[in-house]
Amino acid sequence: MHHFFCFSTESTDPDDDTDNTLVKKIVYDKGTDSEYTETFNYDGNKLISVDNGDGWKNVYTYENDNLVKDECFVDDVLQASVTLDYNLDEKIATYTETFTEDSGLGDRKIKHVFTYNNEGTITDEVYISYLNTDFELDRTKIITLNGKNISKIADGTYSTTYTYDDKNGAFKNIHAVEVLNILSENEFGSLIYGNTNNMTSFIENDTNTSDNYNNTYEYTYNDKNYPKIGVYKSVYGGIEDDIENVEFFYE
């Protein structure tokens, strides 16, 4: 289910920054036998669930205004849950991924510890516990922000860079969207990438190989400058791998 649309080297704020437009559904693989619809459900502008219609569903829990839990279900069976803790500035301090046996990853837990740096980056120390042993540092990722959009994530071996348009992001009015962006990197994340704007390219590099992913996204927009139609093109190793048509609907 993992589609790549994400976080601009150009992060110009759209002219209309005060409307309450919320994305209601996104149709993927439009017009093909593989077409499916992702539905977004809200309480106000707090995202309560994302339902893929194929048995895959993410459910979100809040305490006051903080998102504290993200649970992923497949056919109503819990696969994974993420619990979040916040610092005094109400930014993510840590979050922990716990997997069930049904997920196939039930032997581990993953904990992320965040440090906020002065130069607009976040250090994400990733710890893993196998079979309830003590957490041990597995890798350190650097998350680079450009405005509110994530422009790069790198851990020394893998790096992913994102660029954006200067229009209204499909997810920009969702409460705590910056937290949802972070959680989209998880194995069972609901892939809410992009914050203020919409991703126009996604490039993934691996220092161990020269075959890299290069994905581009082109949009047509509605009268409020939100994306209406998207064409996603995926290239791997210089060869076009996939073209996907996507349609956005709002409430």
mmCIF file of C-alpha atoms in Angstrom:
data_model
loop_
_atom_site.group_PDB
_atom_site.id
_atom_site.type_symbol
_atom_site.label_atom_id
_atom_site.label_comp_id
_atom_site.label_asym_id
_atom_site.label_seq_id
_atom_site.Cartn_x
_atom_site.Cartn_y
_atom_site.Cartn_z
ATOM 1 C CA MET A 1 0.000 0.000 0.000
ATOM 2 C CA HIS A 2 3.012 2.288 0.260
ATOM 3 C CA HIS A 3 2.705 5.191 -2.115
ATOM 4 C CA PHE A 4 5.332 7.892 -2.106
ATOM 5 C CA PHE A 5 3.977 11.333 -1.838
ATOM 6 C CA CYS A 6 5.604 13.458 0.744
ATOM 7 C CA PHE A 7 7.305 16.626 2.231
ATOM 8 C CA SER A 8 9.909 22.137 -0.678
ATOM 9 C CA THR A 9 12.895 23.350 -1.605
ATOM 10 C CA GLU A 10 10.242 25.956 -2.399
ATOM 11 C CA SER A 11 7.916 26.407 0.559
ATOM 12 C CA THR A 12 6.116 29.605 -0.355
ATOM 13 C CA ASP A 13 2.950 29.933 1.715
ATOM 14 C CA PRO A 14 -0.181 29.810 -0.448
ATOM 15 C CA ASP A 15 -2.219 33.005 -0.662
ATOM 16 C CA ASP A 16 -5.227 31.422 1.024
ATOM 17 C CA ASP A 17 -4.033 30.178 4.397
ATOM 18 C CA THR A 18 -7.211 30.611 6.422
ATOM 19 C CA ASP A 19 -9.751 28.212 4.873
ATOM 20 C CA ASN A 20 -10.760 24.961 6.580
ATOM 21 C CA THR A 21 -10.566 22.639 3.580
ATOM 22 C CA LEU A 22 -10.010 19.009 4.569
ATOM 23 C CA VAL A 23 -9.269 16.115 2.259
ATOM 24 C CA LYS A 24 -12.104 13.577 2.482
ATOM 25 C CA LYS A 25 -10.911 10.848 0.159
ATOM 26 C CA ILE A 26 -8.141 10.019 -2.278
ATOM 27 C CA VAL A 27 -8.696 7.570 -5.136
ATOM 28 C CA TYR A 28 -5.578 5.690 -6.232
ATOM 29 C CA ASP A 29 -4.954 3.792 -9.489
ATOM 30 C CA LYS A 30 -7.901 5.717 -10.940
ATOM 31 C CA GLY A 31 -9.587 3.903 -13.827
ATOM 32 C CA THR A 32 -7.760 0.582 -13.395
ATOM 33 C CA ASP A 33 -8.657 -2.808 -11.951
ATOM 34 C CA SER A 34 -6.462 -1.911 -8.956
ATOM 35 C CA GLU A 35 -8.442 1.261 -8.068
ATOM 36 C CA TYR A 36 -9.067 1.804 -4.369
ATOM 37 C CA THR A 37 -10.219 4.692 -2.193
ATOM 38 C CA GLU A 38 -8.603 6.008 0.977
ATOM 39 C CA THR A 39 -11.185 7.709 3.240
ATOM 40 C CA PHE A 40 -10.334 10.282 5.938
ATOM 41 C CA ASN A 41 -12.594 10.651 8.993
ATOM 42 C CA TYR A 42 -12.462 13.633 11.365
ATOM 43 C CA ASP A 43 -13.620 15.123 14.629
ATOM 44 C CA GLY A 44 -13.433 18.793 13.715
ATOM 45 C CA ASN A 45 -10.050 18.909 12.005
ATOM 46 C CA LYS A 46 -8.578 16.119 14.136
ATOM 47 C CA LEU A 47 -7.989 13.046 12.009
ATOM 48 C CA ILE A 48 -9.687 10.075 13.680
ATOM 49 C CA SER A 49 -9.021 7.371 11.091
ATOM 50 C CA VAL A 50 -7.771 6.642 7.588
ATOM 51 C CA ASP A 51 -9.531 3.690 5.935
ATOM 52 C CA ASN A 52 -8.147 2.139 2.740
ATOM 53 C CA GLY A 53 -11.312 0.148 2.076
ATOM 54 C CA ASP A 54 -9.305 -3.064 1.686
ATOM 55 C CA GLY A 55 -9.215 -3.939 5.388
ATOM 56 C CA TRP A 56 -6.270 -1.621 6.151
ATOM 57 C CA LYS A 57 -7.096 1.135 8.650
ATOM 58 C CA ASN A 58 -5.193 3.564 10.889
ATOM 59 C CA VAL A 59 -6.942 4.870 14.019
ATOM 60 C CA TYR A 60 -5.716 7.918 15.977
ATOM 61 C CA THR A 61 -6.152 8.797 19.656
ATOM 62 C CA TYR A 62 -5.623 12.210 21.267
ATOM 63 C CA GLU A 63 -5.144 13.573 24.758
ATOM 64 C CA ASN A 64 -6.214 17.201 24.718
ATOM 65 C CA ASP A 65 -4.620 18.414 21.477
ATOM 66 C CA ASN A 66 -1.730 15.935 21.379
ATOM 67 C CA LEU A 67 -1.797 12.867 19.165
ATOM 68 C CA VAL A 68 -0.741 10.082 21.545
ATOM 69 C CA LYS A 69 -1.499 6.848 19.689
ATOM 70 C CA ASP A 70 -1.636 5.543 16.125
ATOM 71 C CA GLU A 71 -3.003 2.007 15.707
ATOM 72 C CA CYS A 72 -2.974 0.039 12.461
ATOM 73 C CA PHE A 73 -5.547 -2.684 11.805
ATOM 74 C CA VAL A 74 -5.829 -5.155 8.934
ATOM 75 C CA ASP A 75 -9.244 -6.815 8.718
ATOM 76 C CA ASP A 76 -9.954 -5.519 12.256
ATOM 77 C CA VAL A 77 -6.857 -7.273 13.629
ATOM 78 C CA LEU A 78 -4.305 -5.002 15.308
ATOM 79 C CA GLN A 79 -0.937 -5.094 13.520
ATOM 80 C CA ALA A 80 1.012 -2.307 15.209
ATOM 81 C CA SER A 81 0.627 0.654 17.517
ATOM 82 C CA VAL A 82 2.672 3.796 18.020
ATOM 83 C CA THR A 83 2.636 5.661 21.336
ATOM 84 C CA LEU A 84 3.969 9.211 21.543
ATOM 85 C CA ASP A 85 5.380 11.374 24.346
ATOM 86 C CA TYR A 86 5.968 15.122 24.145
ATOM 87 C CA ASN A 87 8.458 17.573 25.620
ATOM 88 C CA LEU A 88 7.649 20.828 27.423
ATOM 89 C CA ASP A 89 7.416 22.603 24.040
ATOM 90 C CA GLU A 90 4.741 20.068 23.025
ATOM 91 C CA LYS A 91 6.981 18.643 20.313
ATOM 92 C CA ILE A 92 7.558 14.906 19.955
ATOM 93 C CA ALA A 93 10.146 13.749 22.501
ATOM 94 C CA THR A 94 9.886 10.000 21.856
ATOM 95 C CA TYR A 95 7.640 7.557 20.119
ATOM 96 C CA THR A 96 7.635 3.781 20.285
ATOM 97 C CA GLU A 97 6.423 1.283 17.695
ATOM 98 C CA THR A 98 5.048 -1.994 19.074
ATOM 99 C CA PHE A 99 4.132 -4.841 16.714
ATOM 100 C CA THR A 100 1.787 -7.802 17.199
ATOM 101 C CA GLU A 101 2.514 -11.366 16.130
ATOM 102 C CA ASP A 102 0.032 -10.920 13.279
ATOM 103 C CA SER A 103 2.277 -8.224 11.780
ATOM 104 C CA GLY A 104 5.192 -10.609 11.304
ATOM 105 C CA LEU A 105 7.376 -8.239 13.354
ATOM 106 C CA GLY A 106 6.256 -9.273 16.816
ATOM 107 C CA ASP A 107 9.801 -10.004 17.968
ATOM 108 C CA ARG A 108 10.765 -6.311 18.175
ATOM 109 C CA LYS A 109 9.975 -2.839 19.412
ATOM 110 C CA ILE A 110 11.371 0.351 17.902
ATOM 111 C CA LYS A 111 11.889 3.559 19.873
ATOM 112 C CA HIS A 112 12.661 6.972 18.390
ATOM 113 C CA VAL A 113 14.268 9.716 20.501
ATOM 114 C CA PHE A 114 14.103 13.235 19.063
ATOM 115 C CA THR A 115 16.497 16.159 19.522
ATOM 116 C CA TYR A 116 15.678 19.527 17.948
ATOM 117 C CA ASN A 117 18.681 21.365 16.540
ATOM 118 C CA ASN A 118 19.173 25.082 15.931
ATOM 119 C CA GLU A 119 19.783 24.749 12.197
ATOM 120 C CA GLY A 120 16.277 23.497 11.402
ATOM 121 C CA THR A 121 17.022 19.790 11.668
ATOM 122 C CA ILE A 122 15.818 17.021 13.960
ATOM 123 C CA THR A 123 18.066 14.208 15.164
ATOM 124 C CA ASP A 124 16.114 10.939 15.350
ATOM 125 C CA GLU A 125 17.960 8.235 17.299
ATOM 126 C CA VAL A 126 16.404 4.864 16.456
ATOM 127 C CA TYR A 127 16.648 2.138 19.124
ATOM 128 C CA ILE A 128 15.536 -1.480 18.699
ATOM 129 C CA SER A 129 14.616 -4.091 21.282
ATOM 130 C CA TYR A 130 14.424 -7.741 20.198
ATOM 131 C CA LEU A 131 12.483 -10.248 22.317
ATOM 132 C CA ASN A 132 12.055 -7.705 25.153
ATOM 133 C CA THR A 133 15.786 -7.109 25.577
ATOM 134 C CA ASP A 134 17.131 -3.630 26.390
ATOM 135 C CA PHE A 135 16.859 -1.028 23.652
ATOM 136 C CA GLU A 136 20.089 -0.597 21.671
ATOM 137 C CA LEU A 137 20.905 2.202 19.236
ATOM 138 C CA ASP A 138 20.461 0.932 15.673
ATOM 139 C CA ARG A 139 20.967 4.098 13.601
ATOM 140 C CA THR A 140 20.675 7.874 13.717
ATOM 141 C CA LYS A 141 18.615 9.792 11.204
ATOM 142 C CA ILE A 142 18.723 13.510 10.445
ATOM 143 C CA ILE A 143 15.399 15.053 9.412
ATOM 144 C CA THR A 144 15.787 18.370 7.585
ATOM 145 C CA LEU A 145 12.919 20.848 7.515
ATOM 146 C CA ASN A 146 12.202 23.584 5.007
ATOM 147 C CA GLY A 147 9.486 25.632 6.628
ATOM 148 C CA LYS A 148 7.002 23.009 7.797
ATOM 149 C CA ASN A 149 7.781 20.586 4.971
ATOM 150 C CA ILE A 150 10.310 17.774 5.408
ATOM 151 C CA SER A 151 12.949 18.226 2.705
ATOM 152 C CA LYS A 152 15.375 15.395 3.540
ATOM 153 C CA ILE A 153 15.789 12.311 5.725
ATOM 154 C CA ALA A 154 19.209 10.660 5.881
ATOM 155 C CA ASP A 155 20.917 8.049 8.060
ATOM 156 C CA GLY A 156 24.326 7.671 6.403
ATOM 157 C CA THR A 157 23.292 4.744 4.207
ATOM 158 C CA TYR A 158 19.948 5.880 2.846
ATOM 159 C CA SER A 159 18.796 9.380 2.052
ATOM 160 C CA THR A 160 15.484 10.621 0.746
ATOM 161 C CA THR A 161 14.972 14.132 -0.615
ATOM 162 C CA TYR A 162 11.642 15.800 -1.325
ATOM 163 C CA THR A 163 10.620 18.865 -3.327
ATOM 164 C CA TYR A 164 7.239 20.604 -3.413
ATOM 165 C CA ASP A 165 4.970 22.934 -5.288
ATOM 166 C CA ASP A 166 3.878 26.308 -3.881
ATOM 167 C CA LYS A 167 0.150 25.447 -3.739
ATOM 168 C CA ASN A 168 -2.079 24.364 -0.845
ATOM 169 C CA GLY A 169 -1.054 20.960 0.498
ATOM 170 C CA ALA A 170 -3.866 18.396 0.482
ATOM 171 C CA PHE A 171 -3.262 17.724 4.203
ATOM 172 C CA LYS A 172 -2.326 21.242 5.396
ATOM 173 C CA ASN A 173 -5.450 21.869 7.526
ATOM 174 C CA ILE A 174 -5.364 18.576 9.441
ATOM 175 C CA HIS A 175 -4.623 19.020 13.142
ATOM 176 C CA ALA A 176 -1.050 18.019 14.095
ATOM 177 C CA VAL A 177 -0.189 17.294 10.465
ATOM 178 C CA GLU A 178 3.522 17.720 11.276
ATOM 179 C CA VAL A 179 3.239 14.757 13.663
ATOM 180 C CA LEU A 180 1.361 12.697 11.085
ATOM 181 C CA ASN A 181 4.155 13.455 8.595
ATOM 182 C CA ILE A 182 6.691 11.949 10.982
ATOM 183 C CA LEU A 183 4.561 8.843 11.609
ATOM 184 C CA SER A 184 4.201 8.291 7.868
ATOM 185 C CA GLU A 185 7.806 7.025 7.870
ATOM 186 C CA ASN A 186 6.833 3.998 9.957
ATOM 187 C CA GLU A 187 6.280 0.474 8.653
ATOM 188 C CA PHE A 188 2.532 0.802 9.252
ATOM 189 C CA GLY A 189 2.179 4.554 8.788
ATOM 190 C CA SER A 190 -0.767 5.902 6.819
ATOM 191 C CA LEU A 191 1.488 7.882 4.453
ATOM 192 C CA ILE A 192 0.303 11.428 5.118
ATOM 193 C CA TYR A 193 3.256 13.107 3.474
ATOM 194 C CA GLY A 194 3.422 16.787 2.677
ATOM 195 C CA ASN A 195 2.473 19.572 5.013
ATOM 196 C CA THR A 196 2.119 23.143 3.744
ATOM 197 C CA ASN A 197 2.583 22.118 0.091
ATOM 198 C CA ASN A 198 2.373 19.066 -2.189
ATOM 199 C CA MET A 199 5.325 16.900 -3.096
ATOM 200 C CA THR A 200 6.572 17.208 -6.677
ATOM 201 C CA SER A 201 9.507 14.788 -6.444
ATOM 202 C CA PHE A 202 10.762 12.014 -4.187
ATOM 203 C CA ILE A 203 14.291 10.704 -4.691
ATOM 204 C CA GLU A 204 15.685 7.819 -2.640
ATOM 205 C CA ASN A 205 19.422 7.107 -2.682
ATOM 206 C CA ASP A 206 21.262 4.073 -1.309
ATOM 207 C CA THR A 207 25.049 4.368 -0.929
ATOM 208 C CA ASN A 208 25.319 0.604 -1.523
ATOM 209 C CA THR A 209 23.869 0.731 -5.031
ATOM 210 C CA SER A 210 23.574 3.099 -7.986
ATOM 211 C CA ASP A 211 19.971 2.036 -8.699
ATOM 212 C CA ASN A 212 17.915 4.781 -7.079
ATOM 213 C CA TYR A 213 14.215 5.580 -6.953
ATOM 214 C CA ASN A 214 13.164 8.818 -8.632
ATOM 215 C CA ASN A 215 9.470 9.646 -8.363
ATOM 216 C CA THR A 216 7.735 12.714 -9.781
ATOM 217 C CA TYR A 217 4.258 14.107 -9.200
ATOM 218 C CA GLU A 218 2.290 16.483 -11.398
ATOM 219 C CA TYR A 219 -1.008 18.044 -10.343
ATOM 220 C CA THR A 220 -3.952 19.953 -11.656
ATOM 221 C CA TYR A 221 -5.609 22.126 -9.015
ATOM 222 C CA ASN A 222 -9.103 23.205 -8.033
ATOM 223 C CA ASP A 223 -10.225 26.815 -7.663
ATOM 224 C CA LYS A 224 -8.732 26.962 -4.141
ATOM 225 C CA ASN A 225 -5.323 25.775 -5.373
ATOM 226 C CA TYR A 226 -5.614 22.359 -3.749
ATOM 227 C CA PRO A 227 -4.634 19.338 -5.867
ATOM 228 C CA LYS A 228 -7.542 17.809 -7.763
ATOM 229 C CA ILE A 229 -5.781 15.321 -10.044
ATOM 230 C CA GLY A 230 -2.303 13.859 -9.610
ATOM 231 C CA VAL A 231 -0.148 11.844 -12.003
ATOM 232 C CA TYR A 232 2.570 9.894 -10.180
ATOM 233 C CA LYS A 233 5.504 8.516 -12.153
ATOM 234 C CA SER A 234 8.044 6.131 -10.627
ATOM 235 C CA VAL A 235 11.491 5.494 -12.103
ATOM 236 C CA TYR A 236 13.913 2.871 -10.765
ATOM 237 C CA GLY A 237 17.424 2.498 -12.118
ATOM 238 C CA GLY A 238 16.594 4.864 -14.979
ATOM 239 C CA ILE A 239 13.631 2.742 -16.128
ATOM 240 C CA GLU A 240 10.032 3.909 -15.769
ATOM 241 C CA ASP A 241 8.438 1.514 -13.320
ATOM 242 C CA ASP A 242 4.892 2.780 -12.814
ATOM 243 C CA ILE A 243 2.413 5.539 -13.667
ATOM 244 C CA GLU A 244 -0.530 6.130 -11.368
ATOM 245 C CA ASN A 245 -3.509 8.479 -11.637
ATOM 246 C CA VAL A 246 -4.837 9.880 -8.363
ATOM 247 C CA GLU A 247 -7.915 11.999 -7.611
ATOM 248 C CA PHE A 248 -8.540 14.118 -4.487
ATOM 249 C CA PHE A 249 -11.917 14.970 -2.916
ATOM 250 C CA TYR A 250 -12.503 17.509 -0.119
ATOM 251 C CA GLU A 251 -15.118 18.465 2.458
#
